Amino acid sequence: MCDRNGGRRLRQWLIEQIDSSMYPGLIWENDEKSMFRIPWKHAGKQDYNQEVDASIFKAWAVFKGKFKEGDKAEPATWKTRLRCALNKSPDFEEVTDRSQLDISEPYKVYRIVPEEEQKCKLGVATAGCVNEVTEMECGRSEIDELIKEPSVDDYMGMIKRSPSPPEACRSQLLPDWWAQQPSTGVSLVTGYTAYDAHHSAFSQ
């Protein structure tokens, strides 16, 4: 997808580069084109060739306007920039068990994350998410937990389970002299009298 400044999402740009076959080692990992290999040779290796091994990283720097011909070549910076973009983008996920970093031509494998799966990971339950992505990928149980609201019965149950203050605590809230007055009125709480007893105590 392009905007008027020519800026496109990394996803579309990278797919175009893989399909172009212009970059050695940048190839599809499977027939479904849901995973791809990207060359990942360290610049310290004796057989490192900047024009070949850093070509895709340089292309990204050029595309983003971070490098133009005549500038000082910084292959390590180019590589870091693309690696950070891949790691930050929700469109890509590294498949570490497929990556091979200890061979003569090392590479990493990344998976292109479907948009439906991205929505699920964000907890957005949509019809497309439920229908097109498996429950395990979608994390449906987590979505259900997010959208579940306690019922009225649940709230009442929580209130009933809440412990009431002990009698001893309540009795400390009233002055001792009140409890000692004659019980001439109706008892409100065990050991205490109604307002008329309270009133008579003040009138004495």
PDB file of C-alpha atoms in Angstrom:
ATOM      1  CA  MET A   1       0.000   0.000   0.000  1.00  0.00           C
ATOM      2  CA  CYS A   2       1.458   3.373  -1.045  1.00  0.00           C
ATOM      3  CA  ASP A   3       0.898   6.851   0.245  1.00  0.00           C
ATOM      4  CA  ARG A   4       1.550  10.028  -1.736  1.00  0.00           C
ATOM      5  CA  ASN A   5       5.141  10.149  -0.468  1.00  0.00           C
ATOM      6  CA  GLY A   6       5.844   6.654  -1.758  1.00  0.00           C
ATOM      7  CA  GLY A   7       6.125   5.165   1.717  1.00  0.00           C
ATOM      8  CA  ARG A   8       4.911   1.566   1.778  1.00  0.00           C
ATOM      9  CA  ARG A   9       4.554  -0.942   4.492  1.00  0.00           C
ATOM     10  CA  LEU A  10       7.547  -3.188   5.089  1.00  0.00           C
ATOM     11  CA  ARG A  11       5.370  -6.222   4.394  1.00  0.00           C
ATOM     12  CA  GLN A  12       4.584  -5.305   0.802  1.00  0.00           C
ATOM     13  CA  TRP A  13       8.080  -3.997   0.103  1.00  0.00           C
ATOM     14  CA  LEU A  14       9.767  -7.165   1.360  1.00  0.00           C
ATOM     15  CA  ILE A  15       7.402  -9.484  -0.520  1.00  0.00           C
ATOM     16  CA  GLU A  16       8.250  -7.601  -3.711  1.00  0.00           C
ATOM     17  CA  GLN A  17      11.982  -8.016  -3.072  1.00  0.00           C
ATOM     18  CA  ILE A  18      11.627 -11.764  -2.455  1.00  0.00           C
ATOM     19  CA  ASP A  19       9.605 -12.210  -5.636  1.00  0.00           C
ATOM     20  CA  SER A  20      12.149 -10.212  -7.640  1.00  0.00           C
ATOM     21  CA  SER A  21      14.931 -12.784  -7.001  1.00  0.00           C
ATOM     22  CA  MET A  22      17.418  -9.905  -7.089  1.00  0.00           C
ATOM     23  CA  TYR A  23      18.971 -10.644  -3.701  1.00  0.00           C
ATOM     24  CA  PRO A  24      21.022 -13.831  -3.174  1.00  0.00           C
ATOM     25  CA  GLY A  25      19.671 -15.888  -0.279  1.00  0.00           C
ATOM     26  CA  LEU A  26      16.399 -13.957   0.016  1.00  0.00           C
ATOM     27  CA  ILE A  27      13.944 -16.699  -0.933  1.00  0.00           C
ATOM     28  CA  TRP A  28      10.632 -18.246   0.077  1.00  0.00           C
ATOM     29  CA  GLU A  29      10.927 -20.991   2.678  1.00  0.00           C
ATOM     30  CA  ASN A  30       7.727 -22.808   1.688  1.00  0.00           C
ATOM     31  CA  ASP A  31       5.406 -23.180  -1.284  1.00  0.00           C
ATOM     32  CA  GLU A  32       2.618 -21.291   0.479  1.00  0.00           C
ATOM     33  CA  LYS A  33       4.868 -18.209   0.618  1.00  0.00           C
ATOM     34  CA  SER A  34       4.043 -17.704   4.254  1.00  0.00           C
ATOM     35  CA  MET A  35       7.703 -17.919   5.379  1.00  0.00           C
ATOM     36  CA  PHE A  36      10.934 -16.646   3.875  1.00  0.00           C
ATOM     37  CA  ARG A  37      14.696 -16.826   4.379  1.00  0.00           C
ATOM     38  CA  ILE A  38      16.810 -13.723   4.701  1.00  0.00           C
ATOM     39  CA  PRO A  39      20.638 -13.965   4.526  1.00  0.00           C
ATOM     40  CA  TRP A  40      22.275 -13.207   7.862  1.00  0.00           C
ATOM     41  CA  LYS A  41      26.040 -13.437   7.424  1.00  0.00           C
ATOM     42  CA  HIS A  42      28.195 -11.623   9.966  1.00  0.00           C
ATOM     43  CA  ALA A  43      30.409  -8.882   8.557  1.00  0.00           C
ATOM     44  CA  GLY A  44      33.379 -10.336  10.434  1.00  0.00           C
ATOM     45  CA  LYS A  45      33.454 -13.534   8.357  1.00  0.00           C
ATOM     46  CA  GLN A  46      36.373 -13.916   5.943  1.00  0.00           C
ATOM     47  CA  ASP A  47      34.146 -14.613   2.962  1.00  0.00           C
ATOM     48  CA  TYR A  48      31.825 -11.677   3.691  1.00  0.00           C
ATOM     49  CA  ASN A  49      30.964  -9.768   0.533  1.00  0.00           C
ATOM     50  CA  GLN A  50      29.213  -6.492   1.231  1.00  0.00           C
ATOM     51  CA  GLU A  51      27.738  -6.180  -2.256  1.00  0.00           C
ATOM     52  CA  VAL A  52      26.092  -9.594  -1.907  1.00  0.00           C
ATOM     53  CA  ASP A  53      25.573 -10.266   1.784  1.00  0.00           C
ATOM     54  CA  ALA A  54      24.380  -6.768   2.688  1.00  0.00           C
ATOM     55  CA  SER A  55      22.423  -6.071  -0.492  1.00  0.00           C
ATOM     56  CA  ILE A  56      18.923  -6.452   0.981  1.00  0.00           C
ATOM     57  CA  PHE A  57      19.832  -4.369   4.033  1.00  0.00           C
ATOM     58  CA  LYS A  58      21.272  -1.652   1.803  1.00  0.00           C
ATOM     59  CA  ALA A  59      18.126  -1.700  -0.342  1.00  0.00           C
ATOM     60  CA  TRP A  60      15.978  -1.062   2.743  1.00  0.00           C
ATOM     61  CA  ALA A  61      18.203   1.856   3.792  1.00  0.00           C
ATOM     62  CA  VAL A  62      17.916   3.341   0.294  1.00  0.00           C
ATOM     63  CA  PHE A  63      14.144   2.827   0.263  1.00  0.00           C
ATOM     64  CA  LYS A  64      13.780   4.589   3.630  1.00  0.00           C
ATOM     65  CA  GLY A  65      16.005   7.458   2.525  1.00  0.00           C
ATOM     66  CA  LYS A  66      18.732   6.579   5.031  1.00  0.00           C
ATOM     67  CA  PHE A  67      21.394   5.999   2.386  1.00  0.00           C
ATOM     68  CA  LYS A  68      22.205   7.244  -1.091  1.00  0.00           C
ATOM     69  CA  GLU A  69      25.082   6.468  -3.414  1.00  0.00           C
ATOM     70  CA  GLY A  70      28.160   8.399  -2.383  1.00  0.00           C
ATOM     71  CA  ASP A  71      27.419   8.138   1.356  1.00  0.00           C
ATOM     72  CA  LYS A  72      29.720   6.155   3.626  1.00  0.00           C
ATOM     73  CA  ALA A  73      28.766   2.476   3.548  1.00  0.00           C
ATOM     74  CA  GLU A  74      27.583   1.183   6.933  1.00  0.00           C
ATOM     75  CA  PRO A  75      26.458  -2.428   6.408  1.00  0.00           C
ATOM     76  CA  ALA A  76      26.158  -3.113  10.153  1.00  0.00           C
ATOM     77  CA  THR A  77      23.821  -0.121  10.544  1.00  0.00           C
ATOM     78  CA  TRP A  78      21.768  -1.181   7.520  1.00  0.00           C
ATOM     79  CA  LYS A  79      21.352  -4.651   8.974  1.00  0.00           C
ATOM     80  CA  THR A  80      20.369  -3.326  12.398  1.00  0.00           C
ATOM     81  CA  ARG A  81      17.797  -1.008  10.841  1.00  0.00           C
ATOM     82  CA  LEU A  82      16.040  -3.803   8.930  1.00  0.00           C
ATOM     83  CA  ARG A  83      16.252  -6.191  11.884  1.00  0.00           C
ATOM     84  CA  CYS A  84      14.582  -3.622  14.148  1.00  0.00           C
ATOM     85  CA  ALA A  85      11.880  -2.984  11.546  1.00  0.00           C
ATOM     86  CA  LEU A  86      11.144  -6.721  11.290  1.00  0.00           C
ATOM     87  CA  ASN A  87      11.039  -7.170  15.056  1.00  0.00           C
ATOM     88  CA  LYS A  88       8.764  -4.165  15.612  1.00  0.00           C
ATOM     89  CA  SER A  89       6.351  -4.989  12.811  1.00  0.00           C
ATOM     90  CA  PRO A  90       3.281  -7.100  13.721  1.00  0.00           C
ATOM     91  CA  ASP A  91       3.460  -8.482  10.163  1.00  0.00           C
ATOM     92  CA  PHE A  92       6.513 -10.635  10.894  1.00  0.00           C
ATOM     93  CA  GLU A  93       7.531 -13.249  13.423  1.00  0.00           C
ATOM     94  CA  GLU A  94      10.918 -14.963  13.533  1.00  0.00           C
ATOM     95  CA  VAL A  95      10.807 -18.771  13.289  1.00  0.00           C
ATOM     96  CA  THR A  96      13.886 -19.545  15.375  1.00  0.00           C
ATOM     97  CA  ASP A  97      13.740 -23.324  14.983  1.00  0.00           C
ATOM     98  CA  ARG A  98      14.101 -22.927  11.191  1.00  0.00           C
ATOM     99  CA  SER A  99      16.848 -20.310  11.247  1.00  0.00           C
ATOM    100  CA  GLN A 100      20.413 -21.483  10.526  1.00  0.00           C
ATOM    101  CA  LEU A 101      23.084 -19.152  11.883  1.00  0.00           C
ATOM    102  CA  ASP A 102      26.030 -21.550  12.263  1.00  0.00           C
ATOM    103  CA  ILE A 103      26.476 -22.559   8.626  1.00  0.00           C
ATOM    104  CA  SER A 104      28.654 -21.099   5.866  1.00  0.00           C
ATOM    105  CA  GLU A 105      25.693 -19.191   4.394  1.00  0.00           C
ATOM    106  CA  PRO A 106      23.637 -18.343   7.509  1.00  0.00           C
ATOM    107  CA  TYR A 107      20.065 -17.138   7.313  1.00  0.00           C
ATOM    108  CA  LYS A 108      17.059 -16.330   9.454  1.00  0.00           C
ATOM    109  CA  VAL A 109      13.513 -17.463   8.753  1.00  0.00           C
ATOM    110  CA  TYR A 110      10.542 -15.175   9.293  1.00  0.00           C
ATOM    111  CA  ARG A 111       6.847 -15.941   9.089  1.00  0.00           C
ATOM    112  CA  ILE A 112       4.378 -13.497   7.571  1.00  0.00           C
ATOM    113  CA  VAL A 113       1.628 -13.143  10.171  1.00  0.00           C
ATOM    114  CA  PRO A 114      -1.887 -13.067   8.636  1.00  0.00           C
ATOM    115  CA  GLU A 115      -3.891  -9.940   9.452  1.00  0.00           C
ATOM    116  CA  GLU A 116      -6.652 -12.037  11.044  1.00  0.00           C
ATOM    117  CA  GLU A 117      -4.154 -13.516  13.473  1.00  0.00           C
ATOM    118  CA  GLN A 118      -2.806 -10.069  14.309  1.00  0.00           C
ATOM    119  CA  LYS A 119      -6.315  -8.944  15.244  1.00  0.00           C
ATOM    120  CA  CYS A 120      -6.730 -11.951  17.491  1.00  0.00           C
ATOM    121  CA  LYS A 121      -3.464 -11.273  19.276  1.00  0.00           C
ATOM    122  CA  LEU A 122      -4.707  -7.777  19.990  1.00  0.00           C
ATOM    123  CA  GLY A 123      -7.839  -9.239  21.565  1.00  0.00           C
ATOM    124  CA  VAL A 124     -10.211  -8.002  18.864  1.00  0.00           C
ATOM    125  CA  ALA A 125     -12.854 -10.683  18.391  1.00  0.00           C
ATOM    126  CA  THR A 126     -14.171 -10.376  14.855  1.00  0.00           C
ATOM    127  CA  ALA A 127     -16.058 -12.807  12.657  1.00  0.00           C
ATOM    128  CA  GLY A 128     -13.056 -13.121  10.373  1.00  0.00           C
ATOM    129  CA  CYS A 129     -10.824 -13.838  13.339  1.00  0.00           C
ATOM    130  CA  VAL A 130     -12.981 -16.659  14.650  1.00  0.00           C
ATOM    131  CA  ASN A 131     -13.728 -18.218  11.276  1.00  0.00           C
ATOM    132  CA  GLU A 132     -10.340 -18.015   9.576  1.00  0.00           C
ATOM    133  CA  VAL A 133      -7.900 -18.617  12.423  1.00  0.00           C
ATOM    134  CA  THR A 134      -7.770 -21.670  14.636  1.00  0.00           C
ATOM    135  CA  GLU A 135      -8.655 -21.332  18.274  1.00  0.00           C
ATOM    136  CA  MET A 136      -5.096 -22.058  19.359  1.00  0.00           C
ATOM    137  CA  GLU A 137      -3.648 -19.321  17.126  1.00  0.00           C
ATOM    138  CA  CYS A 138      -6.383 -16.914  18.010  1.00  0.00           C
ATOM    139  CA  GLY A 139      -6.150 -17.321  21.781  1.00  0.00           C
ATOM    140  CA  ARG A 140      -9.959 -17.474  21.921  1.00  0.00           C
ATOM    141  CA  SER A 141     -10.031 -18.262  25.622  1.00  0.00           C
ATOM    142  CA  GLU A 142      -8.166 -15.013  26.308  1.00  0.00           C
ATOM    143  CA  ILE A 143     -10.628 -13.065  24.178  1.00  0.00           C
ATOM    144  CA  ASP A 144     -13.583 -14.618  26.014  1.00  0.00           C
ATOM    145  CA  GLU A 145     -11.995 -13.622  29.308  1.00  0.00           C
ATOM    146  CA  LEU A 146     -11.579 -10.033  28.130  1.00  0.00           C
ATOM    147  CA  ILE A 147     -15.155  -9.585  26.933  1.00  0.00           C
ATOM    148  CA  LYS A 148     -16.873 -11.512  29.735  1.00  0.00           C
ATOM    149  CA  GLU A 149     -18.810  -9.288  32.154  1.00  0.00           C
ATOM    150  CA  PRO A 150     -19.863 -10.510  35.628  1.00  0.00           C
ATOM    151  CA  SER A 151     -23.608 -11.074  35.948  1.00  0.00           C
ATOM    152  CA  VAL A 152     -25.805  -9.589  38.692  1.00  0.00           C
ATOM    153  CA  ASP A 153     -25.708 -12.946  40.487  1.00  0.00           C
ATOM    154  CA  ASP A 154     -21.913 -12.821  40.418  1.00  0.00           C
ATOM    155  CA  TYR A 155     -21.931  -9.386  42.043  1.00  0.00           C
ATOM    156  CA  MET A 156     -24.442 -10.509  44.719  1.00  0.00           C
ATOM    157  CA  GLY A 157     -22.292 -13.538  45.429  1.00  0.00           C
ATOM    158  CA  MET A 158     -19.268 -11.313  45.962  1.00  0.00           C
ATOM    159  CA  ILE A 159     -21.228  -9.092  48.355  1.00  0.00           C
ATOM    160  CA  LYS A 160     -22.471 -12.077  50.374  1.00  0.00           C
ATOM    161  CA  ARG A 161     -18.957 -13.466  50.623  1.00  0.00           C
ATOM    162  CA  SER A 162     -17.593 -10.170  51.940  1.00  0.00           C
ATOM    163  CA  PRO A 163     -17.031 -10.558  55.730  1.00  0.00           C
ATOM    164  CA  SER A 164     -18.938  -8.238  58.080  1.00  0.00           C
ATOM    165  CA  PRO A 165     -17.019  -6.375  60.809  1.00  0.00           C
ATOM    166  CA  PRO A 166     -16.817  -8.386  64.077  1.00  0.00           C
ATOM    167  CA  GLU A 167     -19.198  -7.431  66.875  1.00  0.00           C
ATOM    168  CA  ALA A 168     -16.250  -6.326  69.006  1.00  0.00           C
ATOM    169  CA  CYS A 169     -15.197  -3.818  66.335  1.00  0.00           C
ATOM    170  CA  ARG A 170     -18.689  -2.342  66.115  1.00  0.00           C
ATOM    171  CA  SER A 171     -18.969  -1.965  69.877  1.00  0.00           C
ATOM    172  CA  GLN A 172     -15.777   0.122  69.967  1.00  0.00           C
ATOM    173  CA  LEU A 173     -17.441   2.741  67.792  1.00  0.00           C
ATOM    174  CA  LEU A 174     -19.881   3.743  70.596  1.00  0.00           C
ATOM    175  CA  PRO A 175     -18.845   5.393  73.908  1.00  0.00           C
ATOM    176  CA  ASP A 176     -18.839   3.180  77.003  1.00  0.00           C
ATOM    177  CA  TRP A 177     -20.992   5.566  79.062  1.00  0.00           C
ATOM    178  CA  TRP A 178     -23.873   5.161  76.634  1.00  0.00           C
ATOM    179  CA  ALA A 179     -23.975   1.448  77.341  1.00  0.00           C
ATOM    180  CA  GLN A 180     -24.226   2.188  81.069  1.00  0.00           C
ATOM    181  CA  GLN A 181     -27.443   4.294  80.840  1.00  0.00           C
ATOM    182  CA  PRO A 182     -30.897   2.910  81.984  1.00  0.00           C
ATOM    183  CA  SER A 183     -32.618   0.995  79.241  1.00  0.00           C
ATOM    184  CA  THR A 184     -35.822   3.093  78.929  1.00  0.00           C
ATOM    185  CA  GLY A 185     -36.280   2.743  75.196  1.00  0.00           C
ATOM    186  CA  VAL A 186     -36.328   0.094  72.549  1.00  0.00           C
ATOM    187  CA  SER A 187     -32.979  -1.665  72.162  1.00  0.00           C
ATOM    188  CA  LEU A 188     -31.368  -1.115  68.788  1.00  0.00           C
ATOM    189  CA  VAL A 189     -28.164  -3.112  69.216  1.00  0.00           C
ATOM    190  CA  THR A 190     -27.457  -5.616  71.944  1.00  0.00           C
ATOM    191  CA  GLY A 191     -26.177  -3.653  74.959  1.00  0.00           C
ATOM    192  CA  TYR A 192     -27.368  -0.226  73.694  1.00  0.00           C
ATOM    193  CA  THR A 193     -30.651   1.695  73.921  1.00  0.00           C
ATOM    194  CA  ALA A 194     -32.675   3.816  71.564  1.00  0.00           C
ATOM    195  CA  TYR A 195     -32.480   7.569  71.107  1.00  0.00           C
ATOM    196  CA  ASP A 196     -34.613   8.419  74.203  1.00  0.00           C
ATOM    197  CA  ALA A 197     -32.018   6.843  76.510  1.00  0.00           C
ATOM    198  CA  HIS A 198     -29.277   8.737  74.699  1.00  0.00           C
ATOM    199  CA  HIS A 199     -31.271  11.965  75.022  1.00  0.00           C
ATOM    200  CA  SER A 200     -31.924  11.486  78.759  1.00  0.00           C
ATOM    201  CA  ALA A 201     -28.214  11.075  79.356  1.00  0.00           C
ATOM    202  CA  PHE A 202     -27.536  14.528  77.897  1.00  0.00           C
ATOM    203  CA  SER A 203     -30.406  16.176  79.855  1.00  0.00           C
ATOM    204  CA  GLN A 204     -29.062  15.091  83.261  1.00  0.00           C
TER     205      GLN A 204
END
